[in-house]
């Protein structure tokens, strides 16, 4: 031993004077298996280039492993060796962290690739059907019965494609963290009533025994996102109705579990006596695009995203979904949530739809309502969309005036005589001024008809967009592609509400 650097003890825990009397002390620091590997490599080392190897080693007297780098250089002039042991623990940890991040990035990239590949397949399948049906339609225009059948199938495929696109966009927003939950008071009892109104008739028409009940509640209002919670439960009920045969039962149960401080712990359970879920699929049920087997999509439809969206939404609410199922006997989906209790709300605050359900005269008037003679100001910057809307609405007897952007609709309304228009259909994404801002300007005008019903008719279809429409002063939000039966119904409801006041 010719020379030892003074910092040997700092790196290895060995005193220089001890190493001079026992050179094997250095070898003893290195993990035994790695020391043997280095020994075998040194046997074939040609000494022309420096030898280096990373090793795990212990500081003398310590159990914790550290990362080091051994470098050996042969000095011909001195016929000796220079051995360097560098502690690279900090560099090693940094490198491992970079490797973990790289692996995670690669995994995420692969997941996105898989997702996009699956999404491409799911979108192209109905698109292929739509284009195929349109080709058959063109070839059979002189055969009305066949043409009508092709049109019907095209319409069904289009609705499926729209549902798929909505689910994909919802999933994308969830994964990118763009979903913001609302925190406003809502009634669990009214939510149950809405679900009952939405599903009872379709379930009973299929021959399913339908039941919905509230149990043990001493709290009526909670603070949370009613729209997103509804989305979750509607998904479960839709599946229950879909997979339950005539004669079966679908039951929805709201149960208060506990009240701790100002938080209400409750459960919403949707149970059915349908086909059940195979045991090996239960662990995968909340993965995107997962379906039990190929026949599920073929026989029952669906994108395979509904469950993934429901699970993500409940997680955002800090809740949990439990699934119990037995093949051939049925399935139970239970949502467990804890939400803050809200103060009592004004019982008179209710939607036009709820009023209509309790007012037979209003309900009859809305059902008999037509657009004949209704004066509509249509704000739409896209010529094709404007042409379609104006022709369909004119066929139903409406009188239409078109504005091509946000500024023009404001100006046309401002320059018109009061009550020249019965309703405004407002696109959102328009040049110069968007539909939300245009609505705010109209609501601030100094004229007697600023309470004119304004309905968003837009491709902005997210829940957050609907909220923004409401906040801007709009009376409703109709998503594109437009269902013109829905347009007629909502206009009828709004005009009834205006005229009844």
Tab-separated table of C-alpha atoms in Angstrom:
chain	number	residue	atom	x	y	z
A	1	UNK	CA	0.000	0.000	0.000
A	2	UNK	CA	1.805	3.125	-1.216
A	3	UNK	CA	-0.749	5.836	-0.502
A	4	UNK	CA	-4.255	6.261	0.936
A	5	UNK	CA	-6.261	9.493	0.611
A	6	UNK	CA	-7.238	11.120	3.914
A	7	UNK	CA	-10.991	10.909	3.138
A	8	UNK	CA	-10.967	7.087	3.067
A	9	UNK	CA	-12.615	6.918	6.475
A	10	UNK	CA	-15.327	9.398	5.419
A	11	UNK	CA	-16.356	7.198	2.450
A	12	UNK	CA	-15.727	3.706	3.835
A	13	UNK	CA	-15.520	3.996	7.607
A	14	UNK	CA	-12.022	2.394	7.473
A	15	UNK	CA	-9.054	4.230	8.970
A	16	UNK	CA	-6.111	4.589	6.519
A	17	UNK	CA	-3.669	3.058	9.003
A	18	UNK	CA	-5.881	-0.053	9.346
A	19	UNK	CA	-6.026	-0.536	5.586
A	20	UNK	CA	-2.216	-0.422	5.329
A	21	UNK	CA	-2.014	-3.469	7.572
A	22	UNK	CA	-5.053	-5.325	6.153
A	23	UNK	CA	-5.839	-4.672	2.476
A	24	UNK	CA	-8.718	-7.193	2.572
A	25	UNK	CA	-10.771	-4.688	4.590
A	26	UNK	CA	-11.836	-3.000	1.340
A	27	UNK	CA	-13.016	-6.259	-0.210
A	28	UNK	CA	-15.079	-6.998	2.884
A	29	UNK	CA	-17.121	-3.844	2.386
A	30	UNK	CA	-18.527	-4.989	-0.935
A	31	UNK	CA	-21.548	-7.292	-1.053
A	32	UNK	CA	-20.037	-10.777	-1.330
A	33	UNK	CA	-21.806	-11.832	-4.518
A	34	UNK	CA	-20.772	-8.615	-6.263
A	35	UNK	CA	-17.185	-8.993	-5.010
A	36	UNK	CA	-17.014	-12.420	-6.674
A	37	UNK	CA	-18.340	-10.986	-9.951
A	38	UNK	CA	-15.733	-8.214	-9.871
A	39	UNK	CA	-13.046	-10.813	-9.169
A	40	UNK	CA	-14.008	-12.828	-12.251
A	41	UNK	CA	-14.010	-9.700	-14.416
A	42	UNK	CA	-10.564	-8.716	-13.162
A	43	UNK	CA	-9.204	-12.124	-14.237
A	44	UNK	CA	-9.819	-11.180	-17.882
A	45	UNK	CA	-8.968	-7.486	-17.543
A	46	UNK	CA	-6.256	-6.478	-20.059
A	47	UNK	CA	-5.119	-3.487	-17.936
A	48	UNK	CA	-5.019	-1.278	-21.042
A	49	UNK	CA	-8.247	0.554	-20.204
A	50	UNK	CA	-9.424	1.521	-16.758
A	51	UNK	CA	-11.668	-0.968	-15.027
A	52	UNK	CA	-14.905	0.312	-13.478
A	53	UNK	CA	-17.959	-1.247	-11.914
A	54	UNK	CA	-20.824	-0.044	-9.766
A	55	UNK	CA	-21.262	-1.934	-6.515
A	56	UNK	CA	-23.400	-2.051	-3.409
A	57	UNK	CA	-21.246	-1.700	-0.300
A	58	UNK	CA	-21.460	-1.187	3.466
A	59	UNK	CA	-19.583	1.451	5.350
A	60	UNK	CA	-17.476	-0.315	7.887
A	61	UNK	CA	-19.613	-1.264	10.882
A	62	UNK	CA	-22.912	-0.161	9.265
A	63	UNK	CA	-25.725	-2.334	7.918
A	64	UNK	CA	-27.225	0.140	5.455
A	65	UNK	CA	-26.275	-0.495	1.850
A	66	UNK	CA	-24.803	2.348	-0.158
A	67	UNK	CA	-24.073	2.652	-3.853
A	68	UNK	CA	-20.496	3.093	-4.964
A	69	UNK	CA	-18.324	2.987	-8.037
A	70	UNK	CA	-14.990	1.173	-8.106
A	71	UNK	CA	-12.407	2.351	-10.629
A	72	UNK	CA	-9.023	0.588	-11.047
A	73	UNK	CA	-6.251	2.001	-13.214
A	74	UNK	CA	-3.006	0.145	-13.974
A	75	UNK	CA	0.062	2.403	-13.920
A	76	UNK	CA	2.751	0.852	-16.125
A	77	UNK	CA	5.519	3.256	-15.016
A	78	UNK	CA	5.012	2.372	-11.364
A	79	UNK	CA	3.886	-1.216	-11.991
A	80	UNK	CA	1.116	-0.485	-9.557
A	81	UNK	CA	-2.608	0.119	-9.342
A	82	UNK	CA	-4.707	3.133	-8.512
A	83	UNK	CA	-8.050	2.124	-6.871
A	84	UNK	CA	-10.807	4.676	-6.478
A	85	UNK	CA	-14.038	4.079	-4.553
A	86	UNK	CA	-16.581	6.846	-5.145
A	87	UNK	CA	-19.796	7.123	-3.154
A	88	UNK	CA	-22.476	7.752	-5.810
A	89	UNK	CA	-25.520	7.263	-3.575
A	90	UNK	CA	-27.047	10.653	-4.398
A	91	UNK	CA	-26.464	10.199	-8.128
A	92	UNK	CA	-27.772	6.632	-7.940
A	93	UNK	CA	-31.001	7.676	-6.185
A	94	UNK	CA	-31.489	10.460	-8.716
A	95	UNK	CA	-30.945	8.019	-11.562
A	96	UNK	CA	-33.380	5.517	-10.049
A	97	UNK	CA	-35.974	8.275	-9.693
A	98	UNK	CA	-35.451	9.210	-13.344
A	99	UNK	CA	-35.825	5.552	-14.320
A	100	UNK	CA	-39.060	5.288	-12.305
A	101	UNK	CA	-40.403	8.393	-14.012
A	102	UNK	CA	-39.347	7.070	-17.411
A	103	UNK	CA	-41.058	3.747	-16.710
A	104	UNK	CA	-44.212	5.524	-15.539
A	105	UNK	CA	-44.148	7.756	-18.630
A	106	UNK	CA	-43.699	4.749	-20.893
A	107	UNK	CA	-46.526	2.944	-19.120
A	108	UNK	CA	-48.774	6.008	-19.394
A	109	UNK	CA	-47.852	6.399	-23.053
A	110	UNK	CA	-48.656	2.742	-23.687
A	111	UNK	CA	-51.947	3.109	-21.818
A	112	UNK	CA	-52.838	6.103	-23.987
A	113	UNK	CA	-51.846	4.180	-27.100
A	114	UNK	CA	-54.008	1.241	-26.010
A	115	UNK	CA	-56.855	3.600	-25.124
A	116	UNK	CA	-56.657	5.406	-28.483
A	117	UNK	CA	-56.445	2.105	-30.330
A	118	UNK	CA	-59.525	0.822	-28.518
A	119	UNK	CA	-61.289	4.156	-28.983
A	120	UNK	CA	-60.514	4.078	-32.711
A	121	UNK	CA	-62.000	0.598	-32.934
A	122	UNK	CA	-65.107	1.558	-30.962
A	123	UNK	CA	-65.735	4.687	-33.083
A	124	UNK	CA	-64.997	3.065	-36.440
A	125	UNK	CA	-67.399	0.181	-35.799
A	126	UNK	CA	-70.608	2.295	-35.699
A	127	UNK	CA	-69.173	4.672	-38.320
A	128	UNK	CA	-68.710	1.713	-40.653
A	129	UNK	CA	-72.317	0.751	-40.001
A	130	UNK	CA	-73.578	4.299	-40.641
A	131	UNK	CA	-71.683	4.671	-43.918
A	132	UNK	CA	-72.735	1.185	-44.996
A	133	UNK	CA	-76.396	1.892	-44.271
A	134	UNK	CA	-76.215	5.190	-46.198
A	135	UNK	CA	-74.734	3.338	-49.181
A	136	UNK	CA	-77.579	0.824	-49.035
A	137	UNK	CA	-80.074	3.674	-48.686
A	138	UNK	CA	-78.805	5.345	-51.876
A	139	UNK	CA	-79.123	2.045	-53.712
A	140	UNK	CA	-82.735	1.531	-52.529
A	141	UNK	CA	-84.247	5.025	-52.742
A	142	UNK	CA	-86.992	3.638	-54.963
A	143	UNK	CA	-87.958	1.083	-52.303
A	144	UNK	CA	-89.562	3.084	-49.441
A	145	UNK	CA	-89.849	0.187	-46.975
A	146	UNK	CA	-86.181	-0.790	-47.325
A	147	UNK	CA	-85.065	2.860	-47.294
A	148	UNK	CA	-86.997	3.493	-44.080
A	149	UNK	CA	-85.382	0.461	-42.428
A	150	UNK	CA	-81.891	1.639	-43.426
A	151	UNK	CA	-82.659	5.123	-42.072
A	152	UNK	CA	-83.864	3.671	-38.781
A	153	UNK	CA	-80.696	1.609	-38.378
A	154	UNK	CA	-78.556	4.625	-39.296
A	155	UNK	CA	-80.304	6.698	-36.638
A	156	UNK	CA	-79.764	3.987	-33.989
A	157	UNK	CA	-76.077	3.716	-34.869
A	158	UNK	CA	-75.746	7.518	-34.751
A	159	UNK	CA	-77.228	7.661	-31.253
A	160	UNK	CA	-74.847	4.896	-30.134
A	161	UNK	CA	-71.889	6.786	-31.632
A	162	UNK	CA	-72.944	9.986	-29.861
A	163	UNK	CA	-73.165	8.174	-26.522
A	164	UNK	CA	-69.729	6.690	-27.112
A	165	UNK	CA	-68.203	10.087	-27.946
A	166	UNK	CA	-69.767	11.643	-24.836
A	167	UNK	CA	-68.362	8.838	-22.659
A	168	UNK	CA	-64.893	9.133	-24.209
A	169	UNK	CA	-64.825	12.900	-23.654
A	170	UNK	CA	-66.067	12.467	-20.089
A	171	UNK	CA	-63.340	9.888	-19.411
A	172	UNK	CA	-60.719	12.174	-20.961
A	173	UNK	CA	-61.772	15.102	-18.759
A	174	UNK	CA	-61.683	12.906	-15.660
A	175	UNK	CA	-58.163	11.644	-16.442
A	176	UNK	CA	-56.879	15.160	-17.159
A	177	UNK	CA	-58.344	16.474	-13.892
A	178	UNK	CA	-60.718	18.919	-15.596
A	179	UNK	CA	-63.883	17.711	-13.871
A	180	UNK	CA	-64.878	20.125	-11.110
A	181	UNK	CA	-67.518	18.951	-8.686
A	182	UNK	CA	-70.251	21.367	-7.732
A	183	UNK	CA	-70.947	21.992	-4.050
A	184	UNK	CA	-74.540	23.210	-3.751
A	185	UNK	CA	-77.490	22.084	-1.633
A	186	UNK	CA	-79.786	19.470	-3.148
A	187	UNK	CA	-82.514	17.161	-1.930
A	188	UNK	CA	-81.901	13.420	-1.832
A	189	UNK	CA	-85.657	12.910	-1.726
A	190	UNK	CA	-86.139	14.950	-4.905
A	191	UNK	CA	-83.277	13.036	-6.548
A	192	UNK	CA	-85.097	9.783	-5.781
A	193	UNK	CA	-88.319	11.232	-7.208
A	194	UNK	CA	-86.543	12.252	-10.428
A	195	UNK	CA	-85.094	8.769	-10.835
A	196	UNK	CA	-88.526	7.259	-10.209
A	197	UNK	CA	-90.088	9.529	-12.837
A	198	UNK	CA	-87.299	8.761	-15.308
A	199	UNK	CA	-87.327	4.951	-15.092
A	200	UNK	CA	-90.650	3.668	-13.729
A	201	UNK	CA	-92.621	3.720	-16.970
A	202	UNK	CA	-89.864	2.131	-19.107
A	203	UNK	CA	-89.220	-0.577	-16.498
A	204	UNK	CA	-92.896	-1.431	-16.130
A	205	UNK	CA	-93.368	-1.377	-19.922
A	206	UNK	CA	-90.710	-4.083	-20.123
A	207	UNK	CA	-92.528	-6.109	-17.465
A	208	UNK	CA	-89.979	-5.392	-14.728
A	209	UNK	CA	-91.094	-4.916	-11.112
A	210	UNK	CA	-89.781	-1.467	-10.198
A	211	UNK	CA	-89.296	-0.213	-6.656
A	212	UNK	CA	-87.562	2.862	-5.205
A	213	UNK	CA	-87.572	3.816	-1.525
A	214	UNK	CA	-85.975	6.027	1.128
A	215	UNK	CA	-85.037	4.496	4.503
A	216	UNK	CA	-84.151	6.025	7.900
A	217	UNK	CA	-83.582	9.602	6.677
A	218	UNK	CA	-83.883	12.473	9.140
A	219	UNK	CA	-81.904	14.760	6.796
A	220	UNK	CA	-83.323	15.992	3.515
A	221	UNK	CA	-80.694	18.307	2.023
A	222	UNK	CA	-76.987	17.741	1.520
A	223	UNK	CA	-74.238	19.711	-0.209
A	224	UNK	CA	-72.681	18.132	-3.285
A	225	UNK	CA	-72.927	17.605	-7.026
A	226	UNK	CA	-76.415	16.291	-7.740
A	227	UNK	CA	-75.853	16.139	-11.504
A	228	UNK	CA	-72.754	13.935	-11.243
A	229	UNK	CA	-74.317	11.710	-8.577
A	230	UNK	CA	-77.371	11.320	-10.824
A	231	UNK	CA	-75.064	10.349	-13.686
A	232	UNK	CA	-73.635	7.501	-11.594
A	233	UNK	CA	-76.970	6.146	-10.376
A	234	UNK	CA	-78.602	6.508	-13.813
A	235	UNK	CA	-75.803	4.379	-15.241
A	236	UNK	CA	-76.460	1.622	-12.689
A	237	UNK	CA	-80.236	1.737	-13.196
A	238	UNK	CA	-79.894	1.714	-16.998
A	239	UNK	CA	-77.715	-1.385	-16.782
A	240	UNK	CA	-80.105	-3.021	-14.327
A	241	UNK	CA	-83.044	-2.453	-16.696
A	242	UNK	CA	-80.948	-3.600	-19.646
A	243	UNK	CA	-79.825	-6.900	-18.095
A	244	UNK	CA	-83.030	-7.789	-16.244
A	245	UNK	CA	-85.581	-9.852	-18.169
A	246	UNK	CA	-89.369	-9.352	-18.016
A	247	UNK	CA	-90.714	-10.585	-14.694
A	248	UNK	CA	-87.527	-9.578	-12.881
A	249	UNK	CA	-87.077	-6.855	-10.270
A	250	UNK	CA	-85.066	-3.633	-10.166
A	251	UNK	CA	-84.885	-1.905	-6.799
A	252	UNK	CA	-83.274	1.422	-5.826
A	253	UNK	CA	-82.700	2.029	-2.129
A	254	UNK	CA	-81.586	5.300	-0.468
A	255	UNK	CA	-80.558	4.612	3.147
A	256	UNK	CA	-79.154	6.928	5.797
A	257	UNK	CA	-76.312	5.107	7.546
A	258	UNK	CA	-75.161	7.642	10.124
A	259	UNK	CA	-74.801	11.313	10.882
A	260	UNK	CA	-71.499	12.392	12.398
A	261	UNK	CA	-71.258	16.071	13.177
A	262	UNK	CA	-72.389	17.913	10.067
A	263	UNK	CA	-71.709	15.001	7.711
A	264	UNK	CA	-74.369	12.617	6.477
A	265	UNK	CA	-73.209	9.091	5.668
A	266	UNK	CA	-75.599	7.380	3.295
A	267	UNK	CA	-75.871	4.576	0.768
A	268	UNK	CA	-77.598	4.333	-2.610
A	269	UNK	CA	-78.052	0.748	-3.772
A	270	UNK	CA	-79.284	-0.423	-7.168
A	271	UNK	CA	-80.106	-4.129	-7.215
A	272	UNK	CA	-81.592	-6.341	-9.897
A	273	UNK	CA	-82.479	-9.967	-10.553
A	274	UNK	CA	-80.848	-9.984	-13.988
A	275	UNK	CA	-78.164	-12.094	-15.617
A	276	UNK	CA	-75.500	-11.290	-13.030
A	277	UNK	CA	-71.776	-10.856	-13.614
A	278	UNK	CA	-69.168	-13.577	-14.012
A	279	UNK	CA	-66.842	-13.784	-11.025
A	280	UNK	CA	-63.669	-13.329	-13.065
A	281	UNK	CA	-65.044	-10.091	-14.580
A	282	UNK	CA	-65.885	-8.391	-11.265
A	283	UNK	CA	-62.247	-7.345	-10.697
A	284	UNK	CA	-62.140	-5.674	-14.136
A	285	UNK	CA	-65.560	-4.083	-14.209
A	286	UNK	CA	-64.335	-0.517	-13.604
A	287	UNK	CA	-61.595	-0.593	-16.251
A	288	UNK	CA	-62.217	1.525	-19.380
A	289	UNK	CA	-63.632	-0.329	-22.383
A	290	UNK	CA	-64.025	-3.563	-20.419
A	291	UNK	CA	-67.093	-5.658	-21.184
A	292	UNK	CA	-67.889	-9.131	-19.943
A	293	UNK	CA	-67.616	-10.694	-23.396
A	294	UNK	CA	-68.116	-9.815	-27.053
A	295	UNK	CA	-71.795	-10.734	-26.904
A	296	UNK	CA	-72.475	-8.031	-24.289
A	297	UNK	CA	-71.871	-5.167	-26.727
A	298	UNK	CA	-73.647	-7.047	-29.503
A	299	UNK	CA	-76.769	-7.906	-27.498
A	300	UNK	CA	-77.029	-4.986	-25.070
A	301	UNK	CA	-74.962	-2.129	-26.556
A	302	UNK	CA	-72.825	0.190	-24.457
A	303	UNK	CA	-69.314	1.581	-24.811
A	304	UNK	CA	-67.650	-0.132	-21.858
A	305	UNK	CA	-66.859	3.268	-20.316
A	306	UNK	CA	-69.925	3.845	-18.138
A	307	UNK	CA	-68.623	1.902	-15.141
A	308	UNK	CA	-65.164	3.492	-15.343
A	309	UNK	CA	-66.777	6.953	-15.370
A	310	UNK	CA	-69.072	6.063	-12.451
A	311	UNK	CA	-66.150	4.754	-10.389
A	312	UNK	CA	-64.057	7.851	-11.133
A	313	UNK	CA	-66.920	10.194	-10.217
A	314	UNK	CA	-67.552	8.471	-6.890
A	315	UNK	CA	-63.827	8.553	-6.104
A	316	UNK	CA	-63.819	12.304	-6.811
A	317	UNK	CA	-66.584	12.568	-4.213
A	318	UNK	CA	-64.385	10.597	-1.758
A	319	UNK	CA	-66.911	7.777	-1.851
A	320	UNK	CA	-66.795	4.083	-2.671
A	321	UNK	CA	-68.664	1.655	-4.908
A	322	UNK	CA	-69.147	-1.965	-3.851
A	323	UNK	CA	-70.359	-4.613	-6.288
A	324	UNK	CA	-71.929	-7.942	-5.392
A	325	UNK	CA	-73.138	-10.295	-8.081
A	326	UNK	CA	-73.953	-13.915	-8.715
A	327	UNK	CA	-74.219	-15.176	-12.246
A	328	UNK	CA	-77.808	-15.966	-13.136
A	329	UNK	CA	-79.224	-14.375	-9.967
A	330	UNK	CA	-78.559	-10.650	-10.172
A	331	UNK	CA	-76.306	-7.765	-9.199
A	332	UNK	CA	-76.075	-5.058	-6.516
A	333	UNK	CA	-74.189	-1.790	-6.926
A	334	UNK	CA	-73.858	0.149	-3.659
A	335	UNK	CA	-72.541	3.713	-3.521
A	336	UNK	CA	-71.339	4.871	-0.094
A	337	UNK	CA	-70.936	8.631	0.336
A	338	UNK	CA	-70.477	11.201	3.042
A	339	UNK	CA	-71.716	14.724	2.267
A	340	UNK	CA	-72.184	17.841	4.424
A	341	UNK	CA	-75.722	18.481	5.652
A	342	UNK	CA	-77.326	21.603	4.159
A	343	UNK	CA	-79.814	24.020	5.659
A	344	UNK	CA	-83.456	23.584	4.625
A	345	UNK	CA	-84.240	24.980	1.188
A	346	UNK	CA	-87.363	26.692	-0.076
A	347	UNK	CA	-89.720	23.860	-0.986
A	348	UNK	CA	-91.149	26.033	-3.796
A	349	UNK	CA	-87.831	26.045	-5.626
A	350	UNK	CA	-88.399	23.387	-8.242
A	351	UNK	CA	-87.984	22.908	-11.967
A	352	UNK	CA	-90.606	23.507	-14.621
A	353	UNK	CA	-90.643	19.748	-15.285
A	354	UNK	CA	-91.587	19.051	-11.649
A	355	UNK	CA	-94.312	21.711	-11.750
A	356	UNK	CA	-95.654	20.178	-14.961
A	357	UNK	CA	-95.891	16.762	-13.306
A	358	UNK	CA	-98.048	18.267	-10.542
A	359	UNK	CA	-100.100	20.557	-12.834
A	360	UNK	CA	-102.282	18.524	-15.245
A	361	UNK	CA	-103.346	21.643	-17.153
A	362	UNK	CA	-99.725	22.651	-17.778
A	363	UNK	CA	-98.802	19.076	-18.713
A	364	UNK	CA	-101.620	18.903	-21.296
A	365	UNK	CA	-100.660	22.303	-22.712
A	366	UNK	CA	-97.004	21.320	-23.107
A	367	UNK	CA	-97.884	17.969	-24.700
A	368	UNK	CA	-100.162	19.736	-27.211
A	369	UNK	CA	-97.694	22.572	-27.868
A	370	UNK	CA	-96.497	23.216	-31.424
A	371	UNK	CA	-94.042	25.728	-32.839
A	372	UNK	CA	-96.632	27.171	-35.228
A	373	UNK	CA	-96.323	30.958	-35.177
A	374	UNK	CA	-93.526	30.967	-32.590
A	375	UNK	CA	-91.009	33.728	-33.413
A	376	UNK	CA	-87.461	32.462	-32.900
A	377	UNK	CA	-84.232	34.442	-33.014
A	378	UNK	CA	-81.552	31.887	-33.929
A	379	UNK	CA	-77.895	32.707	-33.194
A	380	UNK	CA	-75.752	30.258	-35.195
A	381	UNK	CA	-72.450	30.982	-36.952
A	382	UNK	CA	-72.239	27.663	-38.849
A	383	UNK	CA	-74.163	27.841	-42.139
A	384	UNK	CA	-74.923	24.099	-42.325
A	385	UNK	CA	-76.202	23.973	-38.738
A	386	UNK	CA	-78.252	27.116	-39.339
A	387	UNK	CA	-79.770	25.690	-42.529
A	388	UNK	CA	-80.757	22.451	-40.776
A	389	UNK	CA	-82.262	24.215	-37.749
A	390	UNK	CA	-84.167	26.790	-39.780
A	391	UNK	CA	-85.644	24.227	-42.171
A	392	UNK	CA	-86.714	21.765	-39.460
A	393	UNK	CA	-88.184	24.454	-37.220
A	394	UNK	CA	-89.878	26.185	-40.180
A	395	UNK	CA	-91.465	22.847	-41.159
A	396	UNK	CA	-93.126	22.912	-37.737
A	397	UNK	CA	-94.486	26.419	-38.346
A	398	UNK	CA	-91.900	28.551	-36.523
A	399	UNK	CA	-90.946	31.991	-37.837
A	400	UNK	CA	-87.155	32.322	-37.788
A	401	UNK	CA	-84.631	35.144	-37.899
A	402	UNK	CA	-80.946	34.274	-37.991
A	403	UNK	CA	-77.974	36.071	-36.430
A	404	UNK	CA	-74.492	34.933	-37.537
A	405	UNK	CA	-72.504	35.767	-34.398
A	406	UNK	CA	-72.792	36.943	-30.803
A	407	UNK	CA	-72.599	40.651	-31.533
A	408	UNK	CA	-75.252	40.397	-34.264
A	409	UNK	CA	-77.770	38.605	-32.036
A	410	UNK	CA	-77.326	41.290	-29.365
A	411	UNK	CA	-77.752	44.056	-31.955
A	412	UNK	CA	-80.800	42.443	-33.567
A	413	UNK	CA	-82.508	41.993	-30.222
A	414	UNK	CA	-81.618	45.545	-29.169
A	415	UNK	CA	-83.038	47.085	-32.371
A	416	UNK	CA	-86.228	44.990	-32.346
A	417	UNK	CA	-89.511	46.151	-30.843
A	418	UNK	CA	-90.247	44.639	-27.395
A	419	UNK	CA	-91.756	41.150	-27.625
A	420	UNK	CA	-90.806	40.794	-31.319
A	421	UNK	CA	-89.367	37.380	-30.470
A	422	UNK	CA	-90.778	34.603	-28.308
A	423	UNK	CA	-87.504	32.785	-27.692
A	424	UNK	CA	-83.771	32.949	-28.522
A	425	UNK	CA	-81.841	29.812	-29.491
A	426	UNK	CA	-78.222	30.679	-28.728
A	427	UNK	CA	-75.101	28.915	-29.956
A	428	UNK	CA	-72.153	29.161	-27.521
A	429	UNK	CA	-68.967	29.135	-29.599
A	430	UNK	CA	-69.430	32.119	-31.924
A	431	UNK	CA	-67.077	34.812	-33.253
A	432	UNK	CA	-66.926	38.338	-31.802
A	433	UNK	CA	-69.023	37.402	-28.746
A	434	UNK	CA	-69.822	33.955	-27.399
A	435	UNK	CA	-73.336	32.894	-26.463
A	436	UNK	CA	-72.785	33.184	-22.713
A	437	UNK	CA	-71.541	36.775	-22.948
A	438	UNK	CA	-74.274	37.682	-25.450
A	439	UNK	CA	-76.880	36.388	-22.978
A	440	UNK	CA	-75.405	38.492	-20.162
A	441	UNK	CA	-75.558	41.608	-22.357
A	442	UNK	CA	-79.202	40.941	-23.268
A	443	UNK	CA	-80.177	40.347	-19.630
A	444	UNK	CA	-78.661	43.730	-18.679
A	445	UNK	CA	-80.592	45.725	-21.317
A	446	UNK	CA	-83.092	48.359	-20.265
A	447	UNK	CA	-86.236	46.959	-21.881
A	448	UNK	CA	-89.329	45.159	-20.691
A	449	UNK	CA	-88.744	41.807	-22.434
A	450	UNK	CA	-85.242	40.981	-21.170
A	451	UNK	CA	-86.705	37.903	-19.450
A	452	UNK	CA	-87.237	36.318	-22.895
A	453	UNK	CA	-86.436	32.584	-22.747
A	454	UNK	CA	-82.863	32.028	-23.989
A	455	UNK	CA	-81.857	28.446	-24.668
A	456	UNK	CA	-78.303	27.333	-25.375
A	457	UNK	CA	-78.166	25.125	-28.464
A	458	UNK	CA	-74.536	24.136	-28.557
A	459	UNK	CA	-71.918	21.434	-29.040
A	460	UNK	CA	-70.631	22.416	-25.580
A	461	UNK	CA	-72.191	19.384	-23.942
A	462	UNK	CA	-70.365	18.869	-20.618
A	463	UNK	CA	-72.064	19.246	-17.248
A	464	UNK	CA	-69.795	22.227	-16.580
A	465	UNK	CA	-71.060	23.862	-19.802
A	466	UNK	CA	-74.666	23.417	-18.694
A	467	UNK	CA	-73.835	25.064	-15.380
A	468	UNK	CA	-72.138	27.974	-17.138
A	469	UNK	CA	-75.218	28.427	-19.329
A	470	UNK	CA	-77.388	28.598	-16.232
A	471	UNK	CA	-74.996	31.037	-14.531
A	472	UNK	CA	-74.990	33.323	-17.580
A	473	UNK	CA	-78.771	33.683	-17.394
A	474	UNK	CA	-79.954	31.077	-19.893
A	475	UNK	CA	-83.154	29.146	-19.274
A	476	UNK	CA	-81.975	25.817	-20.643
A	477	UNK	CA	-79.189	23.994	-22.478
A	478	UNK	CA	-79.749	21.772	-25.517
A	479	UNK	CA	-76.709	19.815	-26.675
A	480	UNK	CA	-75.836	19.144	-30.292
A	481	UNK	CA	-76.629	16.957	-32.160
A	482	UNK	CA	-80.003	18.568	-31.571
A	483	UNK	CA	-83.099	16.554	-30.686
A	484	UNK	CA	-85.820	18.814	-32.112
A	485	UNK	CA	-88.525	17.088	-30.076
A	486	UNK	CA	-86.564	18.243	-27.025
A	487	UNK	CA	-86.346	21.763	-28.505
A	488	UNK	CA	-90.121	21.861	-28.933
A	489	UNK	CA	-90.747	20.523	-25.416
A	490	UNK	CA	-88.386	22.977	-23.704
A	491	UNK	CA	-89.722	25.961	-25.666
A	492	UNK	CA	-93.246	24.899	-24.697
A	493	UNK	CA	-92.290	24.668	-21.022
A	494	UNK	CA	-90.559	28.038	-21.031
A	495	UNK	CA	-93.346	29.868	-22.855
A	496	UNK	CA	-95.932	28.359	-20.505
A	497	UNK	CA	-93.907	29.576	-17.529
A	498	UNK	CA	-93.588	33.098	-19.017
A	499	UNK	CA	-97.249	33.388	-19.987
A	500	UNK	CA	-98.521	31.961	-16.698
A	501	UNK	CA	-96.769	34.828	-14.913
